[in-house]
Amino acid sequence: MDTQGGITVQRALELPGLRSGLPEVLAGADRLDRTVRWVHAGEVPNIASLLKGGELLLTTGLGLGTRPAEQRAFVNRLAERGIAALVVELGSRFTRLPATIVETARAAGLPLVQLHREVPFVTVTEEIHTEIVNGHYALLRQAEEVNRRCTEALLAGGGVPQVLGILASFTGDPVFLETPDGQLLYAAYTPGDEAAVADPLQVWEGLRGGRQDGPPTNAVLVDVPGGGRGTAAVRARLVLLAVSSPLLPVHRIAAERAAASLAVVLMQARQEEELAARGRGDFLTDLAEGRIAPEDAPAQARVLGFKPGSGPLLPVVMRLAAELTPTGNWAVLARAVSDALASLGVPVLLGVRPVEGRVPLLVGLRTDSDRTAVAGRVADALRTGVERAGLGIAAHPPVVVVGVAGGWATAGAGLRHAAETATAARGLSDRPWYDARRLDIDLLLWRLREHPDLAAFVDRAIGPLRAHDATSRPPLLPTLETYLAHAGRKAETARELHLNRQTLYNRLARIGELLGTDLDDPETVLSLSLALRARRHAP
């Protein structure tokens, strides 16, 4: 029996006030787990019309009537009103309750209690109300704990999935976030709820089917405020569905607290496209960081509209300039990229992560041989979207990294690899897109960026050149970098630097002199190449 928001009749009888009256249960002993939501005392015959249901009614019996018909009607009206229990104090009107009253209460399933000693009704009322208020306070504390966890998750960089996951864990049931017109944006499931996770679309479709004639009785719907008026007053809607366990009043309270947290998350999501793109970005990030198991990912991806065929999945990540803030026009970006990708003819799951300035994607390829052609078109679409959204910075163009294609088992690792590589590629010469496999050395050096040995290595390898370039002209580091990029081919190096050969020879000789090394030695070339790549990451 749900006792949230009140106490049971049994608990009320155990409190000192009623216990001192020597209570005797005459009817409904099997229903003492009913919830008492309030206490009312009264002696008028029509008192049922003053009640709302769930009350424990205290009376001396003056309003019960003297004729059996009046007594039956009195008890039946109370039962129909849905009160929790009828408590009659003996003495003023009855020395023992008439059989008519007892039999009517038994037939109606109404708990009936007689008190053999007089008790102050005001004391009983205060005790029970205090117990109820304490219970309400306990519920509020539970809901506030959910709110605290949601706030902590948001402060730690979490988003919609983290908030929904906390709420689903608290309720023990699936939680959905939908647009005001009923389109699914995101879903969260209770850990271990294999039936729900196995096919979220089936759960969602079942919920939608049950809402054709209004909200289902086994669900709680809570609006996420949008801050506007009319239709703009609702940004989204939380839906809690009772699948594994019943929904309690505290779950609605917690959902209302979570809705307030979600309203903060979605304040910047002025367009539904951005809201949906953020949800997809959260899913792809959770997949990359291992919070979604590979075997559960396909079903959740279908909820988000991504239905690839049997071909490989291509992970792609675009990273924008660090100077951009999360308040950029991400809705325009998501819409522009989606429009440009529509002509690809392959399924694409596009998300945005404004906090990190990152745009992750999964592309469903037909075959592995499509990788290069599709990667180029995806990169073009991403850059087009950046320009339309005004999120580009000329000095720091976006970095697009294409990962290794594979199945769902490797999709998360591929996205993570591409995301890290996109960060490591910052500062490289601008290209339409980078192959993550060709930047593994840069990624390794980036991961070592805070290790003191990396800075020491760079200083040993090219420190004298850096010192020279800080005080003298012409700078020699660009010459060395171009020379190594052309694998020591002097003619090509001279052409790119617009130098005659003798000038180049003089510069190379000066570099060898400053470094005390032979630029024709393979080990030296390797060390210098690594140092030049590492200097972007070394402090």
Coordinates of C-alpha atoms in Angstrom, one line a residue:
M1 CA 0.0 0.0 0.0
D2 CA 1.3 3.5 -0.9
T3 CA 1.7 5.5 2.3
Q4 CA 3.7 8.3 0.8
G5 CA 2.2 11.6 1.9
G6 CA 0.6 10.1 5.0
I7 CA 0.7 7.4 7.6
T8 CA -1.3 4.1 7.9
V9 CA -4.4 3.7 10.1
Q10 CA -2.4 1.1 12.0
R11 CA 0.3 3.7 12.8
A12 CA -2.3 6.2 13.9
L13 CA -3.7 3.7 16.3
E14 CA -0.2 3.1 17.8
L15 CA 0.3 6.8 18.6
P16 CA -0.2 7.8 22.3
G17 CA -3.3 9.8 21.7
L18 CA -5.5 7.0 20.2
R19 CA -3.7 4.2 22.1
S20 CA -4.7 5.8 25.4
G21 CA -8.4 5.5 24.3
L22 CA -8.1 1.7 24.3
P23 CA -9.0 1.3 20.6
E24 CA -10.9 -1.8 19.4
V25 CA -11.1 -2.6 15.7
L26 CA -14.6 -3.8 14.8
A27 CA -14.4 -3.8 11.0
G28 CA -11.8 -3.6 8.3
A29 CA -8.9 -5.1 10.3
D30 CA -7.4 -6.3 7.1
R31 CA -7.3 -2.7 5.7
L32 CA -5.4 -1.0 8.5
D33 CA -2.6 -0.3 6.0
R34 CA -4.8 2.4 4.4
T35 CA -3.2 5.8 4.2
V36 CA -4.3 8.6 6.6
R37 CA -3.6 11.9 4.8
W38 CA -5.4 14.1 7.3
V39 CA -7.6 14.0 10.5
H40 CA -11.0 15.5 10.8
A41 CA -13.4 15.6 13.8
G42 CA -17.1 16.3 13.5
E43 CA -20.6 15.4 14.7
V44 CA -22.9 16.5 11.8
P45 CA -24.9 14.0 9.8
N46 CA -23.7 15.3 6.4
I47 CA -20.1 15.3 7.3
A48 CA -19.2 13.1 4.3
S49 CA -19.8 16.1 2.0
L50 CA -17.0 18.0 3.8
L51 CA -14.4 15.3 3.3
K52 CA -12.1 14.7 0.3
G53 CA -10.9 11.1 1.0
G54 CA -8.1 9.7 2.9
E55 CA -9.2 11.3 6.2
L56 CA -9.4 9.6 9.6
L57 CA -12.7 10.8 11.0
L58 CA -13.0 11.3 14.8
T59 CA -16.6 11.4 16.2
T60 CA -18.6 10.7 19.4
G61 CA -21.4 9.4 17.2
L62 CA -23.9 12.3 17.6
G63 CA -24.3 12.6 13.9
L64 CA -24.7 8.9 13.2
G65 CA -28.5 9.0 13.7
T66 CA -30.8 6.9 15.8
R67 CA -32.5 4.8 13.2
P68 CA -30.7 1.9 11.4
A69 CA -31.4 3.4 8.0
E70 CA -29.7 6.7 9.1
Q71 CA -26.7 4.8 10.4
R72 CA -26.3 2.7 7.3
A73 CA -26.5 5.8 5.1
F74 CA -24.0 7.6 7.3
V75 CA -21.4 4.8 7.0
N76 CA -21.9 4.2 3.3
R77 CA -21.5 7.9 2.5
L78 CA -18.2 7.9 4.3
A79 CA -17.0 4.7 2.5
E80 CA -18.0 6.2 -0.8
R81 CA -16.0 9.3 0.0
G82 CA -13.0 7.1 0.5
I83 CA -12.0 8.0 4.0
A84 CA -9.2 6.0 5.7
A85 CA -11.1 5.0 8.9
L86 CA -14.0 5.9 11.2
V87 CA -13.1 6.2 14.9
V88 CA -16.0 6.5 17.3
E89 CA -15.5 7.5 21.0
L90 CA -17.9 5.6 23.3
G91 CA -19.7 7.4 26.1
S92 CA -21.4 10.5 24.9
R93 CA -23.7 8.7 22.4
F94 CA -23.0 5.0 22.6
T95 CA -21.7 2.6 25.2
R96 CA -21.2 0.1 22.4
L97 CA -21.6 0.6 18.7
P98 CA -24.8 -0.8 17.2
A99 CA -24.6 -3.9 15.1
T100 CA -26.0 -2.0 12.1
I101 CA -23.0 0.3 12.0
V102 CA -20.5 -2.5 12.4
E103 CA -22.1 -4.7 9.8
T104 CA -22.4 -1.8 7.3
A105 CA -18.7 -0.9 7.8
R106 CA -17.7 -4.6 7.3
A107 CA -19.8 -4.8 4.1
A108 CA -18.3 -1.5 2.8
G109 CA -14.7 -2.5 3.7
L110 CA -14.4 0.6 5.9
P111 CA -12.1 0.3 9.0
L112 CA -14.2 1.0 12.1
V113 CA -12.6 1.6 15.5
Q114 CA -14.3 2.3 18.8
L115 CA -12.5 3.9 21.7
H116 CA -13.4 2.7 25.2
R117 CA -11.9 5.7 27.0
E118 CA -12.3 9.4 26.3
V119 CA -9.4 11.1 24.6
P120 CA -8.8 14.8 23.7
F121 CA -9.5 14.9 19.9
V122 CA -7.2 17.9 19.6
T123 CA -4.3 15.9 21.0
V124 CA -5.0 13.0 18.6
T125 CA -5.3 15.5 15.7
E126 CA -2.0 17.2 16.6
E127 CA -0.1 13.9 16.9
I128 CA -1.3 12.5 13.6
H129 CA -0.8 15.7 11.8
T130 CA 2.7 16.0 13.2
E131 CA 3.4 12.5 12.0
I132 CA 2.0 13.3 8.5
V133 CA 4.0 16.5 8.3
N134 CA 7.2 14.7 9.3
G135 CA 6.4 12.1 6.6
H136 CA 6.0 14.9 4.0
Y137 CA 9.3 16.4 5.2
A138 CA 11.0 13.0 4.7
L139 CA 9.6 12.9 1.2
L140 CA 10.9 16.3 0.5
R141 CA 14.3 15.4 1.8
Q142 CA 14.4 12.4 -0.6
A143 CA 13.4 14.6 -3.5
E144 CA 15.9 17.2 -2.5
E145 CA 18.6 14.6 -2.4
V146 CA 17.7 13.8 -6.0
N147 CA 17.9 17.5 -6.8
R148 CA 21.3 17.7 -5.1
R149 CA 22.7 14.8 -7.1
C150 CA 21.3 16.3 -10.4
T151 CA 23.0 19.7 -9.5
E152 CA 26.3 18.0 -8.8
A153 CA 26.1 16.1 -12.1
L154 CA 25.5 19.3 -14.0
L155 CA 28.3 21.1 -12.2
A156 CA 30.6 18.2 -13.1
G157 CA 29.8 18.8 -16.8
G158 CA 26.9 16.3 -17.1
G159 CA 23.8 17.0 -19.1
V160 CA 20.4 15.5 -19.9
P161 CA 21.4 11.8 -19.7
Q162 CA 22.9 12.2 -16.3
V163 CA 19.9 13.9 -14.9
L164 CA 17.5 11.3 -16.4
G165 CA 19.8 8.5 -15.2
I166 CA 19.7 9.8 -11.6
L167 CA 15.9 10.1 -11.8
A168 CA 15.5 6.6 -13.3
S169 CA 17.7 5.1 -10.6
F170 CA 15.6 6.7 -7.9
T171 CA 12.3 5.7 -9.3
G172 CA 13.3 2.2 -10.4
D173 CA 11.5 2.8 -13.7
P174 CA 12.3 4.1 -17.2
V175 CA 12.3 7.9 -17.7
F176 CA 11.7 9.6 -21.0
L177 CA 12.2 13.2 -22.2
E178 CA 10.0 14.3 -25.0
T179 CA 9.1 17.5 -26.9
P180 CA 5.8 19.2 -26.0
D181 CA 4.2 17.5 -29.1
G182 CA 5.3 14.1 -27.9
Q183 CA 8.5 13.4 -30.0
L184 CA 11.0 11.4 -28.0
L185 CA 14.3 13.2 -27.3
Y186 CA 16.0 10.9 -24.8
A187 CA 15.4 7.9 -22.5
A188 CA 17.1 6.5 -19.4
Y189 CA 16.7 3.1 -17.8
T190 CA 17.2 1.6 -14.4
P191 CA 20.5 -0.2 -14.1
G192 CA 19.7 -3.9 -14.5
D193 CA 16.3 -3.3 -16.1
E194 CA 17.1 -5.7 -18.9
A195 CA 13.6 -5.8 -20.2
A196 CA 13.4 -2.1 -20.8
V197 CA 16.9 -1.7 -22.1
A198 CA 16.5 -4.6 -24.5
D199 CA 14.0 -2.7 -26.7
P200 CA 13.3 0.9 -25.6
L201 CA 11.3 1.5 -28.7
Q202 CA 8.8 -1.1 -27.6
V203 CA 8.5 0.5 -24.2
W204 CA 8.1 4.0 -25.8
E205 CA 5.6 2.8 -28.5
G206 CA 3.6 1.2 -25.8
L207 CA 3.6 4.4 -23.8
R208 CA 2.5 6.4 -26.9
G209 CA -0.2 3.9 -27.7
G210 CA -1.5 4.3 -24.1
R211 CA -1.7 8.1 -24.5
Q212 CA -4.0 8.3 -27.5
D213 CA -6.9 9.0 -25.2
G214 CA -4.9 10.9 -22.5
P215 CA -2.0 10.2 -20.2
P216 CA -1.8 6.6 -19.0
T217 CA -2.7 5.8 -15.4
N218 CA 0.7 4.2 -14.8
A219 CA 2.7 7.3 -15.8
V220 CA 3.8 10.6 -14.3
L221 CA 4.1 13.6 -16.7
V222 CA 6.0 16.7 -15.6
D223 CA 6.5 19.8 -17.8
V224 CA 10.0 21.2 -18.1
P225 CA 9.5 25.0 -18.1
G226 CA 10.7 27.0 -21.1
G227 CA 10.4 30.5 -19.6
G228 CA 8.0 31.8 -22.2
R229 CA 4.2 32.2 -22.6
G230 CA 1.7 29.9 -24.2
T231 CA 3.3 27.0 -26.0
A232 CA 6.8 28.5 -25.3
A233 CA 6.1 28.0 -21.6
V234 CA 6.9 24.3 -21.9
R235 CA 10.4 23.4 -23.3
A236 CA 10.0 19.7 -22.9
R237 CA 8.2 17.0 -20.9
L238 CA 9.4 14.4 -18.4
V239 CA 7.6 11.1 -18.6
L240 CA 8.0 8.5 -15.8
L241 CA 6.5 5.1 -16.7
A242 CA 5.7 2.4 -14.1
V243 CA 7.2 -0.7 -15.6
S244 CA 9.1 -2.4 -12.8
S245 CA 7.6 -0.8 -9.7
P246 CA 4.7 1.5 -8.9
L247 CA 5.2 5.3 -9.1
L248 CA 4.8 7.1 -5.7
P249 CA 4.1 10.7 -4.8
V250 CA 7.7 11.2 -3.9
H251 CA 8.6 10.3 -7.5
R252 CA 6.5 13.1 -8.8
I253 CA 8.2 15.5 -6.4
A254 CA 11.6 14.3 -7.5
A255 CA 10.5 14.6 -11.2
E256 CA 9.5 18.2 -10.5
R257 CA 12.9 18.9 -9.0
A258 CA 14.6 17.2 -11.9
A259 CA 12.5 19.2 -14.4
A260 CA 13.9 22.4 -12.8
S261 CA 17.4 21.1 -13.3
L262 CA 16.6 20.2 -16.9
A263 CA 15.2 23.7 -17.4
V264 CA 18.6 25.1 -16.6
V265 CA 20.3 22.6 -19.0
L266 CA 17.9 23.5 -21.8
M267 CA 17.8 27.3 -21.3
Q268 CA 20.3 27.7 -24.1
A269 CA 18.6 25.2 -26.3
R270 CA 16.3 27.7 -28.0
Q271 CA 15.5 25.4 -30.9
E272 CA 14.2 21.8 -30.9
E273 CA 17.0 20.9 -33.3
E274 CA 19.6 21.9 -30.7
L275 CA 17.8 20.1 -27.9
A276 CA 17.6 16.9 -29.9
A277 CA 21.3 17.4 -31.1
R278 CA 22.4 17.8 -27.5
G279 CA 20.6 14.6 -26.6
R280 CA 22.3 12.7 -29.4
G281 CA 25.6 14.3 -28.4
D282 CA 25.2 13.1 -24.9
F283 CA 24.4 9.6 -26.1
L284 CA 27.5 9.5 -28.3
T285 CA 29.7 10.8 -25.5
D286 CA 28.3 8.2 -23.1
L287 CA 29.1 5.6 -25.7
A288 CA 32.6 6.9 -26.1
E289 CA 33.2 7.0 -22.4
G290 CA 31.9 3.5 -21.8
R291 CA 28.8 4.4 -19.9
I292 CA 26.7 2.6 -22.5
A293 CA 27.5 -1.1 -23.2
P294 CA 28.0 -1.9 -26.9
E295 CA 25.2 -4.5 -26.8
D296 CA 22.7 -1.8 -25.5
A297 CA 23.8 0.9 -27.9
P298 CA 21.9 -0.2 -31.1
A299 CA 18.5 -0.1 -29.3
Q300 CA 19.1 3.3 -27.8
A301 CA 20.4 4.6 -31.1
R302 CA 17.2 3.5 -32.8
V303 CA 15.3 5.6 -30.2
L304 CA 17.3 8.6 -31.5
G305 CA 16.4 7.8 -35.1
F306 CA 19.7 6.1 -36.1
K307 CA 19.1 2.9 -38.0
P308 CA 22.3 1.8 -39.8
G309 CA 22.4 -1.3 -42.0
S310 CA 24.8 -4.1 -41.7
G311 CA 27.8 -2.1 -42.9
P312 CA 30.5 -0.6 -40.7
L313 CA 30.1 2.5 -38.5
L314 CA 32.4 5.4 -39.1
P315 CA 33.1 7.6 -36.1
V316 CA 33.8 11.3 -36.8
V317 CA 34.5 14.2 -34.4
M318 CA 34.8 17.9 -35.1
R319 CA 36.4 20.1 -32.5
L320 CA 35.8 23.9 -32.6
A321 CA 38.2 26.6 -31.4
A322 CA 38.6 26.8 -27.6
E323 CA 37.8 30.6 -27.8
L324 CA 34.1 29.7 -28.6
T325 CA 31.7 29.6 -25.7
P326 CA 28.8 27.1 -25.1
T327 CA 26.4 29.9 -26.0
G328 CA 27.0 29.6 -29.7
N329 CA 24.3 29.1 -32.3
W330 CA 24.4 25.3 -32.1
A331 CA 20.8 25.0 -33.4
V332 CA 21.8 26.5 -36.7
L333 CA 25.0 24.4 -36.8
A334 CA 23.0 21.1 -36.2
R335 CA 20.4 22.1 -38.8
A336 CA 22.9 23.2 -41.4
V337 CA 25.0 20.1 -41.1
S338 CA 22.0 17.8 -41.1
D339 CA 20.8 19.5 -44.3
A340 CA 24.2 19.1 -45.9
L341 CA 24.4 15.5 -44.9
A342 CA 20.9 14.6 -46.2
S343 CA 22.4 14.1 -49.7
L344 CA 24.8 11.5 -48.5
G345 CA 22.2 8.8 -48.7
V346 CA 23.6 7.0 -45.7
P347 CA 22.3 7.1 -42.1
V348 CA 24.0 9.7 -39.8
L349 CA 23.7 10.3 -36.1
L350 CA 24.8 13.8 -35.4
G351 CA 25.2 15.3 -31.9
V352 CA 26.6 18.4 -30.3
R353 CA 28.5 19.0 -27.1
P354 CA 28.7 22.7 -26.6
V355 CA 30.6 22.5 -23.3
E356 CA 33.5 20.8 -25.0
G357 CA 33.0 22.6 -28.3
R358 CA 32.7 19.2 -30.0
V359 CA 30.5 17.7 -32.6
P360 CA 30.5 13.8 -32.6
L361 CA 28.9 11.7 -35.4
L362 CA 28.4 8.1 -36.4
V363 CA 27.9 7.4 -40.1
G364 CA 26.6 4.1 -41.3
L365 CA 28.7 3.0 -44.3
R366 CA 27.7 0.5 -46.9
T367 CA 31.2 -1.0 -47.2
D368 CA 34.7 -0.2 -45.9
S369 CA 35.7 1.1 -49.3
D370 CA 33.2 4.1 -48.9
R371 CA 35.3 5.5 -46.0
T372 CA 37.4 8.0 -47.8
A373 CA 34.7 9.4 -50.0
V374 CA 32.1 9.7 -47.2
A375 CA 34.7 11.2 -44.8
G376 CA 35.4 14.0 -47.3
R377 CA 31.7 14.8 -47.7
V378 CA 31.0 14.7 -44.0
A379 CA 33.9 17.1 -43.4
D380 CA 32.6 19.5 -46.0
A381 CA 29.2 19.4 -44.4
L382 CA 30.6 20.1 -41.0
R383 CA 32.6 23.1 -42.1
T384 CA 29.6 24.4 -44.0
G385 CA 27.6 24.2 -40.8
V386 CA 30.2 26.0 -38.8
E387 CA 30.3 28.9 -41.3
R388 CA 26.5 29.2 -41.4
A389 CA 26.3 29.2 -37.6
G390 CA 29.0 31.8 -37.2
L391 CA 31.1 29.4 -35.0
G392 CA 34.3 29.6 -37.0
I393 CA 37.4 31.6 -36.2
A394 CA 39.7 32.3 -39.1
A395 CA 42.8 31.9 -37.0
H396 CA 41.6 28.6 -35.5
P397 CA 39.6 26.6 -38.1
P398 CA 37.7 23.6 -36.9
V399 CA 39.5 20.2 -36.7
V400 CA 37.7 17.2 -38.2
V401 CA 39.0 13.8 -37.4
V402 CA 37.8 10.6 -38.9
G403 CA 38.2 7.4 -36.8
V404 CA 38.5 3.7 -37.7
A405 CA 35.3 2.1 -39.1
G406 CA 33.9 -0.9 -37.3
G407 CA 30.9 -2.4 -35.6
W408 CA 29.1 -1.4 -32.4
A409 CA 31.7 -3.2 -30.4
T410 CA 34.3 -0.7 -31.4
A411 CA 32.2 2.4 -32.1
G412 CA 32.7 3.8 -28.6
A413 CA 36.5 3.4 -28.7
G414 CA 36.5 4.9 -32.2
L415 CA 34.6 8.0 -31.0
R416 CA 36.9 8.4 -28.0
H417 CA 40.0 8.0 -30.2
A418 CA 38.7 10.5 -32.7
A419 CA 37.8 13.0 -30.0
E420 CA 41.2 12.8 -28.3
T421 CA 42.9 13.0 -31.7
A422 CA 40.9 16.1 -32.6
T423 CA 42.3 17.8 -29.4
A424 CA 45.8 16.6 -30.2
A425 CA 45.6 17.9 -33.8
R426 CA 45.1 21.5 -32.7
G427 CA 47.9 23.6 -34.1
L428 CA 48.6 21.4 -37.1
S429 CA 48.4 22.7 -40.6
D430 CA 44.7 23.1 -41.7
R431 CA 43.3 20.2 -43.6
P432 CA 39.7 19.3 -44.6
W433 CA 40.0 16.3 -42.3
Y434 CA 42.5 14.1 -40.5
D435 CA 42.7 10.4 -40.4
A436 CA 43.0 9.4 -36.8
R437 CA 45.3 6.5 -37.6
R438 CA 47.9 8.9 -39.1
L439 CA 48.0 11.0 -35.9
D440 CA 48.7 8.4 -33.4
I441 CA 52.2 9.9 -32.6
D442 CA 50.6 13.3 -32.0
L443 CA 48.0 11.7 -29.8
L444 CA 50.7 9.9 -27.8
L445 CA 52.7 13.1 -27.4
W446 CA 49.5 15.0 -26.3
R447 CA 48.8 12.4 -23.7
L448 CA 52.3 13.0 -22.3
R449 CA 51.9 16.7 -22.4
E450 CA 52.0 17.1 -18.6
H451 CA 54.9 14.7 -18.0
P452 CA 58.1 16.7 -17.2
D453 CA 60.2 14.4 -19.4
L454 CA 58.4 15.6 -22.5
A455 CA 59.4 19.3 -21.9
A456 CA 62.9 18.1 -21.1
F457 CA 63.1 16.1 -24.3
V458 CA 61.9 19.0 -26.4
D459 CA 64.4 21.3 -24.7
R460 CA 67.3 18.9 -25.3
A461 CA 66.4 18.3 -28.9
I462 CA 65.7 21.8 -30.2
G463 CA 66.3 24.1 -27.3
P464 CA 69.3 25.8 -28.9
L465 CA 67.2 26.6 -32.0
R466 CA 64.4 28.0 -29.9
A467 CA 66.9 30.2 -28.1
H468 CA 68.4 31.3 -31.4
D469 CA 65.0 32.2 -32.9
A470 CA 64.1 34.2 -29.8
T471 CA 66.9 36.7 -30.5
S472 CA 68.1 36.3 -34.0
R473 CA 66.9 36.4 -37.6
P474 CA 66.1 34.6 -39.8
P475 CA 64.4 32.0 -37.6
L476 CA 65.7 28.5 -38.2
L477 CA 62.9 26.3 -36.7
P478 CA 60.6 26.8 -39.8
T479 CA 63.5 25.8 -42.0
L480 CA 64.1 22.6 -40.0
E481 CA 60.4 21.8 -39.9
T482 CA 60.0 22.1 -43.7
Y483 CA 63.2 20.2 -44.3
L484 CA 62.0 17.2 -42.2
A485 CA 58.5 17.4 -43.7
H486 CA 60.1 16.9 -47.2
A487 CA 62.1 13.9 -45.8
G488 CA 65.4 15.8 -46.3
R489 CA 64.9 16.6 -50.0
K490 CA 66.7 19.9 -50.3
A491 CA 65.4 21.0 -53.7
E492 CA 61.7 20.7 -52.5
T493 CA 62.5 22.4 -49.2
A494 CA 64.1 25.3 -51.0
R495 CA 61.2 25.7 -53.3
E496 CA 58.7 25.8 -50.5
L497 CA 60.7 28.3 -48.5
H498 CA 61.5 30.4 -51.6
L499 CA 65.2 30.1 -51.0
N500 CA 68.1 29.5 -53.3
R501 CA 70.0 26.3 -52.6
Q502 CA 73.1 28.0 -51.1
T503 CA 71.0 29.9 -48.6
L504 CA 69.3 26.7 -47.6
Y505 CA 72.6 24.9 -47.3
N506 CA 73.9 27.7 -45.1
R507 CA 70.9 27.5 -42.8
L508 CA 71.0 23.7 -42.5
A509 CA 74.7 24.0 -41.7
R510 CA 73.9 26.5 -39.0
I511 CA 71.2 24.3 -37.6
G512 CA 73.6 21.3 -37.4
E513 CA 76.2 23.6 -35.7
L514 CA 73.7 24.9 -33.1
L515 CA 72.3 21.4 -32.3
G516 CA 75.7 19.6 -32.6
T517 CA 74.1 16.9 -34.7
D518 CA 74.2 15.5 -38.2
L519 CA 70.9 16.1 -40.1
D520 CA 71.6 13.1 -42.3
D521 CA 71.6 10.7 -39.3
P522 CA 68.3 8.7 -39.2
E523 CA 68.2 8.7 -35.4
T524 CA 68.7 12.4 -35.3
V525 CA 66.0 13.0 -37.8
L526 CA 63.6 10.9 -35.8
S527 CA 64.4 12.7 -32.6
L528 CA 64.1 16.1 -34.2
S529 CA 60.8 15.2 -35.9
L530 CA 59.3 14.1 -32.6
A531 CA 60.5 17.2 -30.8
L532 CA 59.0 19.5 -33.4
R533 CA 55.6 17.7 -33.0
A534 CA 55.9 17.6 -29.2
R535 CA 56.6 21.3 -28.8
R536 CA 52.9 22.1 -29.4
H537 CA 52.0 20.1 -26.3
A538 CA 55.0 20.7 -24.0
P539 CA 54.5 23.5 -21.4

